[in-house]
Short mmCIF file of C-alpha atoms and ligand atoms in Angstrom, two decimals:
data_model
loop_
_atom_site.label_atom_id
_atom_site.label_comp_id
_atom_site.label_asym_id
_atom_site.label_seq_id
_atom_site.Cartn_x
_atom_site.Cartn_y
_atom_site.Cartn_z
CA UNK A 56 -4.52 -14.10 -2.17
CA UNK A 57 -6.71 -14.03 -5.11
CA UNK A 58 -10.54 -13.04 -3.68
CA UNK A 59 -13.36 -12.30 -4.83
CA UNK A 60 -15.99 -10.28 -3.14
CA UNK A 61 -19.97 -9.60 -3.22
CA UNK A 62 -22.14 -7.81 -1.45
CA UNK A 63 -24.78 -9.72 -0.61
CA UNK A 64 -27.44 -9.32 2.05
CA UNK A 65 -27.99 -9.97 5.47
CA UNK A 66 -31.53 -9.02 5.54
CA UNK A 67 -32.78 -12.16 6.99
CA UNK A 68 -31.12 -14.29 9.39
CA UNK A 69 -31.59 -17.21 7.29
CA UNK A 70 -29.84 -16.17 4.20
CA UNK A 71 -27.38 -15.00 6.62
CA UNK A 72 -26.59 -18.15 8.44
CA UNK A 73 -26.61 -20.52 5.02
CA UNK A 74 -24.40 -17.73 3.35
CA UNK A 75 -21.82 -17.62 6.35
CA UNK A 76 -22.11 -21.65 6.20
CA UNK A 77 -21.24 -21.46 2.87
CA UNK A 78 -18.57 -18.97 2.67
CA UNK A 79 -16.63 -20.77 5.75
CA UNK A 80 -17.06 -24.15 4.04
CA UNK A 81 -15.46 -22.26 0.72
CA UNK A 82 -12.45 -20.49 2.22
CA UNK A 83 -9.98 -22.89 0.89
CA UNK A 84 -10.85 -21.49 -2.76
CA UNK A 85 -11.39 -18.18 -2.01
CA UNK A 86 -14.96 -17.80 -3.04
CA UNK A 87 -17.27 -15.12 -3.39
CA UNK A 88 -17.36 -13.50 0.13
CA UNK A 89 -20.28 -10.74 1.65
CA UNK A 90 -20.49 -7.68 1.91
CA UNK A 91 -20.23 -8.34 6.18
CA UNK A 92 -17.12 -9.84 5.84
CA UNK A 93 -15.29 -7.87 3.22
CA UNK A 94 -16.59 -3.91 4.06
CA UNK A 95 -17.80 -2.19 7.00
CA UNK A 96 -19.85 1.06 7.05
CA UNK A 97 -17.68 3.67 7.97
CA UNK A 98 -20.41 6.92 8.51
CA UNK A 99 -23.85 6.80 8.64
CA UNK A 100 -25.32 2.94 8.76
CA UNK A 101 -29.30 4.53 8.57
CA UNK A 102 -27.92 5.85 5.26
CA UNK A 103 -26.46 2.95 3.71
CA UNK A 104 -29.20 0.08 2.34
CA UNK A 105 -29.06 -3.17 1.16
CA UNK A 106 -30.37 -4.19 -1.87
CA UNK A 107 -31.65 -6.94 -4.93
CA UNK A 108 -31.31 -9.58 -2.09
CA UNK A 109 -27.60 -7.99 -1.17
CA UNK A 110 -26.43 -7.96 -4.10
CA UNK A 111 -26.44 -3.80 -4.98
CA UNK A 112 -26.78 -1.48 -2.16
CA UNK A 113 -28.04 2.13 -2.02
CA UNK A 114 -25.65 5.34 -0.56
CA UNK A 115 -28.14 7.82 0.38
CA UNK A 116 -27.94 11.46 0.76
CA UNK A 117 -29.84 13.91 2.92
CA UNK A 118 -29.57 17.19 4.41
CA UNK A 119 -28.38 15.09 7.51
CA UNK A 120 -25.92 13.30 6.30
CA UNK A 121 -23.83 11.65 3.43
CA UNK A 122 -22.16 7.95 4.20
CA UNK A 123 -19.57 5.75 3.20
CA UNK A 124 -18.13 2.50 3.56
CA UNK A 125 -14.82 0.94 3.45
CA UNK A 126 -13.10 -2.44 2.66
CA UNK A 127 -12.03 -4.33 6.56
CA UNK A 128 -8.00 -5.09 4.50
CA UNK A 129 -5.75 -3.11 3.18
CA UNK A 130 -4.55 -4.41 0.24
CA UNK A 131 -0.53 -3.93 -1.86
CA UNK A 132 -0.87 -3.84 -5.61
CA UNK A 133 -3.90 -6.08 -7.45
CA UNK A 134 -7.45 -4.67 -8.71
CA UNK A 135 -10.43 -3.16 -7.70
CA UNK A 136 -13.81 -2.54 -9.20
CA UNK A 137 -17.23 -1.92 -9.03
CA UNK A 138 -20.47 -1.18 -10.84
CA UNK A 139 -22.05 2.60 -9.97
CA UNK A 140 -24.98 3.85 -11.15
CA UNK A 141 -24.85 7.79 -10.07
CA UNK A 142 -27.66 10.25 -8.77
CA UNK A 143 -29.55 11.36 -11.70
CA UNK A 144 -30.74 14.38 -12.23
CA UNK A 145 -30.24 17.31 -10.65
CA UNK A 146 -26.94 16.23 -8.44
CA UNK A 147 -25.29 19.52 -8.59
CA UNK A 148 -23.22 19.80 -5.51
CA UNK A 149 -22.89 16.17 -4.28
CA UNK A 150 -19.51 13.92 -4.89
CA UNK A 151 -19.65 10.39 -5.25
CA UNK A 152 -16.22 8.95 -4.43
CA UNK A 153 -14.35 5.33 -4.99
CA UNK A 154 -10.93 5.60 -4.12
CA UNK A 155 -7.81 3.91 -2.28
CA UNK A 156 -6.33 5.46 0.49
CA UNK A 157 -2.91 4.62 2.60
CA UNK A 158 -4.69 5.95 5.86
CA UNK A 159 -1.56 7.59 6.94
CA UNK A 160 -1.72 11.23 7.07
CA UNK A 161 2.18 12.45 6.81
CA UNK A 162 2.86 10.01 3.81
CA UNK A 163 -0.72 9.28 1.97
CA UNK A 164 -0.87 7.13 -0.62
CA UNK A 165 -4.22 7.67 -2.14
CA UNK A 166 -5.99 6.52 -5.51
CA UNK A 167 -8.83 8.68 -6.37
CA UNK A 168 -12.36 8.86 -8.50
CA UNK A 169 -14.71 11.53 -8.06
CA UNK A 170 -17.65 11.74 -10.01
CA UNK A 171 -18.86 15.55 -9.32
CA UNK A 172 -23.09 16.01 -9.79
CA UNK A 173 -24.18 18.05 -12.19
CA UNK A 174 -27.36 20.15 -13.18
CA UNK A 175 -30.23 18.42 -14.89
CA UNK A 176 -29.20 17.62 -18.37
CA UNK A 177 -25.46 19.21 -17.64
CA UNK A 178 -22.58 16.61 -17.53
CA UNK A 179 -20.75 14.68 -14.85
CA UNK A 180 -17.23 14.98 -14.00
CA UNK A 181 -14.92 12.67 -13.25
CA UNK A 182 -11.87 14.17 -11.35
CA UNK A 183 -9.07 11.62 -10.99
CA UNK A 184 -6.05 12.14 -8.44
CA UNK A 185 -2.85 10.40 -7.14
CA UNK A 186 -1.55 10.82 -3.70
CA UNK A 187 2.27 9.38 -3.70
CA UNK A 188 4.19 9.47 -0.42
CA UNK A 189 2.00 12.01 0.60
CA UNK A 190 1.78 14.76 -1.78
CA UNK A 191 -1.34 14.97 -3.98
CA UNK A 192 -2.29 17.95 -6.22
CA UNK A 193 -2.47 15.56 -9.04
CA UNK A 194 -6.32 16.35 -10.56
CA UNK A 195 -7.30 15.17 -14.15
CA UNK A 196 -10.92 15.69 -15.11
CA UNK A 197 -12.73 14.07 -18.27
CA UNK A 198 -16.44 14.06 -19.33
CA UNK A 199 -17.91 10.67 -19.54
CA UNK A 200 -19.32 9.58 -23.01
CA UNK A 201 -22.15 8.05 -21.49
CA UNK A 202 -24.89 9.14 -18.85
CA UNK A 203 -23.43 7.76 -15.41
CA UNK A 204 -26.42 7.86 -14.05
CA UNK A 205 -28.20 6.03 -16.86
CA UNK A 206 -26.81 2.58 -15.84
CA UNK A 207 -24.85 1.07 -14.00
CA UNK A 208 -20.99 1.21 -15.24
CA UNK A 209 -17.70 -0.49 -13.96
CA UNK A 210 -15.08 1.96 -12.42
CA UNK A 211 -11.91 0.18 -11.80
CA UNK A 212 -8.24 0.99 -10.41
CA UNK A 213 -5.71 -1.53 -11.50
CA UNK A 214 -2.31 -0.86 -9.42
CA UNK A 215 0.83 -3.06 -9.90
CA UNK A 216 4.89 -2.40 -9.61
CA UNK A 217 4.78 -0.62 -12.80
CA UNK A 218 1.28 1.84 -12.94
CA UNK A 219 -1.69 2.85 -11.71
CA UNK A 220 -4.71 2.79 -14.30
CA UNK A 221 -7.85 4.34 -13.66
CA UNK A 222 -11.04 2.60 -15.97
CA UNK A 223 -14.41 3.44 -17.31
CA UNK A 224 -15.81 0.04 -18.67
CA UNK A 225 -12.29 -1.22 -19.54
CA UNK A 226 -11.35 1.72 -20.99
CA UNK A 227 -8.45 3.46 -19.64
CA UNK A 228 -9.25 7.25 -18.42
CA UNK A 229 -5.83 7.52 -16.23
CA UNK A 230 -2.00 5.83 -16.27
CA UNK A 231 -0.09 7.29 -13.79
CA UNK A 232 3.20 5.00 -14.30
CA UNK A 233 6.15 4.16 -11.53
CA UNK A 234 9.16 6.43 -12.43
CA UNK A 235 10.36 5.80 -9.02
CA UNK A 236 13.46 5.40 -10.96
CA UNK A 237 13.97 9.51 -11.61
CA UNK A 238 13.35 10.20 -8.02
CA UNK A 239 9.63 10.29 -8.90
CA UNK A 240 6.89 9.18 -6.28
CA UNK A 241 5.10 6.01 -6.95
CA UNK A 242 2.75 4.38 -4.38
CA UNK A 243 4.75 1.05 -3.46
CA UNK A 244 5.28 0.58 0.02
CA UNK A 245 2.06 0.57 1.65
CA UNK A 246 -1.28 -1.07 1.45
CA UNK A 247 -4.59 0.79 0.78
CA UNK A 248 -7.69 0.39 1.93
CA UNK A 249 -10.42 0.96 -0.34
CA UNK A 250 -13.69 3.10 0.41
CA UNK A 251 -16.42 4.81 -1.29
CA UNK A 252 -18.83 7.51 0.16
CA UNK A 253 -21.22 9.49 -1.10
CA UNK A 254 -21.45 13.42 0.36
CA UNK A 255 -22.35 17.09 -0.02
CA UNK A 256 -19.21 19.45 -1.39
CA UNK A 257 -21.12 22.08 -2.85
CA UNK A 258 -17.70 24.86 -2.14
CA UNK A 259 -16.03 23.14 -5.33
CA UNK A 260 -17.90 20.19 -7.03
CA UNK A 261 -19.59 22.06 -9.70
CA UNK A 262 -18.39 24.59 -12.13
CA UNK A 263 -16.18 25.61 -9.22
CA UNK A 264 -18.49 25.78 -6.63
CA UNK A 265 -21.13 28.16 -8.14
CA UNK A 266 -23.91 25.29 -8.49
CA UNK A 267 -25.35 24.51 -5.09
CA UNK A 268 -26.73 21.54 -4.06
CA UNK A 269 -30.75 22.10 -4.26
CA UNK A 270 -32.20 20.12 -0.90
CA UNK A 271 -35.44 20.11 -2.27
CA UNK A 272 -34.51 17.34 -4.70
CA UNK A 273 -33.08 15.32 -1.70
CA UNK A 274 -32.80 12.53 -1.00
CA UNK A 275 -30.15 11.63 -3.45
CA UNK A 276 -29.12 8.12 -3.96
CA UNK A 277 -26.10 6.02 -5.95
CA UNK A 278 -26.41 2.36 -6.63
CA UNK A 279 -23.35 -0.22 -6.04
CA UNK A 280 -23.01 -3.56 -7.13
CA UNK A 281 -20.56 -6.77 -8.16
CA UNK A 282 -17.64 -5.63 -5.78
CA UNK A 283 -14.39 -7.66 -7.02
CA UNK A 284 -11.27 -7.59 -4.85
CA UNK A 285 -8.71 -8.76 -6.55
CA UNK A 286 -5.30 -8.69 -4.35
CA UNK A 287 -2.83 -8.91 -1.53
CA UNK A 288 -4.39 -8.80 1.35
CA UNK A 289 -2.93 -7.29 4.52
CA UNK A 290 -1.96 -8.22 7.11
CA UNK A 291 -1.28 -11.46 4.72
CA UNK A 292 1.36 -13.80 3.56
CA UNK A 293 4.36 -11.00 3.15
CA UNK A 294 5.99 -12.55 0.67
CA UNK A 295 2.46 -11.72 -1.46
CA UNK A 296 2.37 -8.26 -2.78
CA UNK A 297 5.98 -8.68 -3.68
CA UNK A 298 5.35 -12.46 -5.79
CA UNK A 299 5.80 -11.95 -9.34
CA UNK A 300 3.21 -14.65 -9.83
CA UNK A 301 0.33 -12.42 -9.03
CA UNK A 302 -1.71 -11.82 -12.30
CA UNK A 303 -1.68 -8.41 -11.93
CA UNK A 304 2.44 -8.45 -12.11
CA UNK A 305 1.76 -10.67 -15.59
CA UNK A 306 4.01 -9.57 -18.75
CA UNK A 307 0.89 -8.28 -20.54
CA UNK A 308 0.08 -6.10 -17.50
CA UNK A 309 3.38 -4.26 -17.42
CA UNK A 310 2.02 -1.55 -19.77
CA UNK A 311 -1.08 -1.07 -21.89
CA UNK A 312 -1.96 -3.55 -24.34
CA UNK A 313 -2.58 -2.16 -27.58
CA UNK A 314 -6.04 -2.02 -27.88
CA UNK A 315 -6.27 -0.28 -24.23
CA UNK A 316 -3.58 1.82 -25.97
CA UNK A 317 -5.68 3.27 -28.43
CA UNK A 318 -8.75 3.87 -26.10
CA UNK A 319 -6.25 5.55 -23.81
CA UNK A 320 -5.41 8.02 -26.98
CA UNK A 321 -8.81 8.60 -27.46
CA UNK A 322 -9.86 9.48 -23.97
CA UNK A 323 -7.07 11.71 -23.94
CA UNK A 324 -7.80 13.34 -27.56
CA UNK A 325 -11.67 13.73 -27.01
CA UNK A 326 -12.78 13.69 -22.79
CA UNK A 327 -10.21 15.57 -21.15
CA UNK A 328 -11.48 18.81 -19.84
CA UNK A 329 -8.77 19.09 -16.98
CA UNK A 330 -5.01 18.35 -16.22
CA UNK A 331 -3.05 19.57 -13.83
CA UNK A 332 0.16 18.91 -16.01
CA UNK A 333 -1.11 21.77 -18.93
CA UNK A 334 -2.44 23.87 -15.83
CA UNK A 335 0.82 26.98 -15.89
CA UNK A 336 -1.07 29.18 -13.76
CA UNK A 337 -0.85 26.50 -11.04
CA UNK A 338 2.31 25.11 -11.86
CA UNK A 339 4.57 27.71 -13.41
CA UNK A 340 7.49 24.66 -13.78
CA UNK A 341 5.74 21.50 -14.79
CA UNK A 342 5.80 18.85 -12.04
CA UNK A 343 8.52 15.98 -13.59
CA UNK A 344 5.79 13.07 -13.65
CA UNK A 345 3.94 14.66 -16.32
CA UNK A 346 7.61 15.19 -18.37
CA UNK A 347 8.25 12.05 -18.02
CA UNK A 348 6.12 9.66 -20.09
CA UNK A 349 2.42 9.62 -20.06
C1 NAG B 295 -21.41 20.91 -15.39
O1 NAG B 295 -21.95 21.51 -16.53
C2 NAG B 295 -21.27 22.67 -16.96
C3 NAG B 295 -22.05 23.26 -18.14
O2 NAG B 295 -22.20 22.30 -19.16
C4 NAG B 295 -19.83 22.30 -17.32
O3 NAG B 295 -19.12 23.50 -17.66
C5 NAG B 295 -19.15 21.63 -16.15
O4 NAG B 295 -17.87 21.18 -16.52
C6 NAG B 295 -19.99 20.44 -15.70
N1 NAG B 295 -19.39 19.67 -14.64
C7 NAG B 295 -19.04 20.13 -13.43
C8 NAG B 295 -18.59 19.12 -12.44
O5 NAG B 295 -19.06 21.31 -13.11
#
């Protein structure tokens, strides 16, 4: 229920046979895992290398092709994070992307972070959405107060029965909470995978599309490390997502504790530079989740 995951390598065969050893004679207390058994490359395995002995890898772009990868479960409600250290530089153009999605097109759920490249010495975006029962068009954008592509920094999405909360380093960027209650759409009902790729979207990334991606700075490359899965796995027990027992569902995770509380204020007073729910020229009437209770 509760796991843990790393990447780690499988660059020789001997680290690869002692860590599979290992990890099958540690199932019974859901120990670290790899990389192997955890996430799959999804597009582009030339494009896509290991690193620090496994423990990081290295999303390449080229004028060939972006890539990706994706978690092997689906998981319903828990927490998922990672450490991303984003192309420096010039990355005008390109879209790094960590995200959960339902995988079903007619009814999406999705949980998104986009971190959209900038010019040399211009700053990153990060563009958060929420995809509920299929209907997205949910885009919040704040400035980071820190050079993403610096370090490396922990990007988070925390999802139980009662919100979704987006993090930078612990601090909240995004709540979007369950008001399935006034006929609102909250992701509940079906497990998401999660996936990251890394890809070209010069149309829209940057100021709107005007900054193109400049190939002659290619290749670009992000940096991943210390993966952590924490949740229901499925297919799994099915009495999991719904046991109030998981820490996630805890008391003190039902809302924002009051020191995420305040960070959450300040995000929203100083780093927002989007959101859809002020946005009139798109939405004329204001959609109801933004009425009713940030
Ligand atoms: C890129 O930099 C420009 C100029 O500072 C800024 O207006 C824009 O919001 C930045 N981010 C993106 C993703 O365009």
């Amino acid at each position: 229920m509760v796991k843990m995951t790393n990447v780690l390598t499988t660059c020789t065969k001997k680290v690869f046979v002692s860590l599979v050893l290992f990890t099958v004679s540690m199932v019974a207390d859901a120990k670290p895992a790899t990389f192997l058994q955890d996430f799959r490359i999804t597009w582009s395995d030339s494009h896509i290398k290991q690193l620090d002995g496994g423990r990081a890898i290295q999303l390449v772009l080229d004028e060939n092709s972006g890539c990706g990868f994706a978690s092997k479960s689906q998981y319903l409600f828990g927490r998922v994070s990672m450490k991303i250290k984003m192309i420096p530089g010039d990355s005008a153009g390109t879209v790094t992307a960590f995200y959960m999605n339902s995988d079903t097109d007619q009814v999406r759920d999705e949980l998104d972070f986009e971190f959209l490249g900038n010019r040399t010495g211009q700053p990153y975006s990060v563009q958060t959405n929420v995809y509920a029962h299929g209907k997205g068009d949910r885009e919040q954008r704040v400035n980071l107060w820190f050079d993403p592509a610096a370090d490396y920094h922990t990007y988070s999405i925390f999802w139980n029965h009662h919100h979704v909360v987006f993090s930078v380093d612990e601090v909240p960027i995004r709540v979007y909470k369950n008001n399935e209650a006034k006929g609102i759409p909250f992701p509940t009902r079906q497990p998401m995978g999660v996936y990251s790729t890394l890809w070209e979207a010069d149309d829209w990334a940057t100021r709107g599309g005007l900054e193109k991606i400049d190939w002659s700075k290619a290749p670009f490359y992000a940096y991943y490390k210390d993966f952590d899965i924490e949740g229901c796995a499925v297919p799994g027990p099915n009495s999991c997502a719904s046991n109030p027992s998981n820490w996630w569902e805890g008391l003190s995770y039902q809302q924002l504790d009051p020191v995420a509380a305040r960070r959450y204020r300040w995000v929203r007073m100083n780093h927002i530079v989007y959101d859809y729910c002020t946005d009139k020229r798109r939405f004329p009437v204001t959609p109801p989740e933004c009425l009713a209770g940030i």
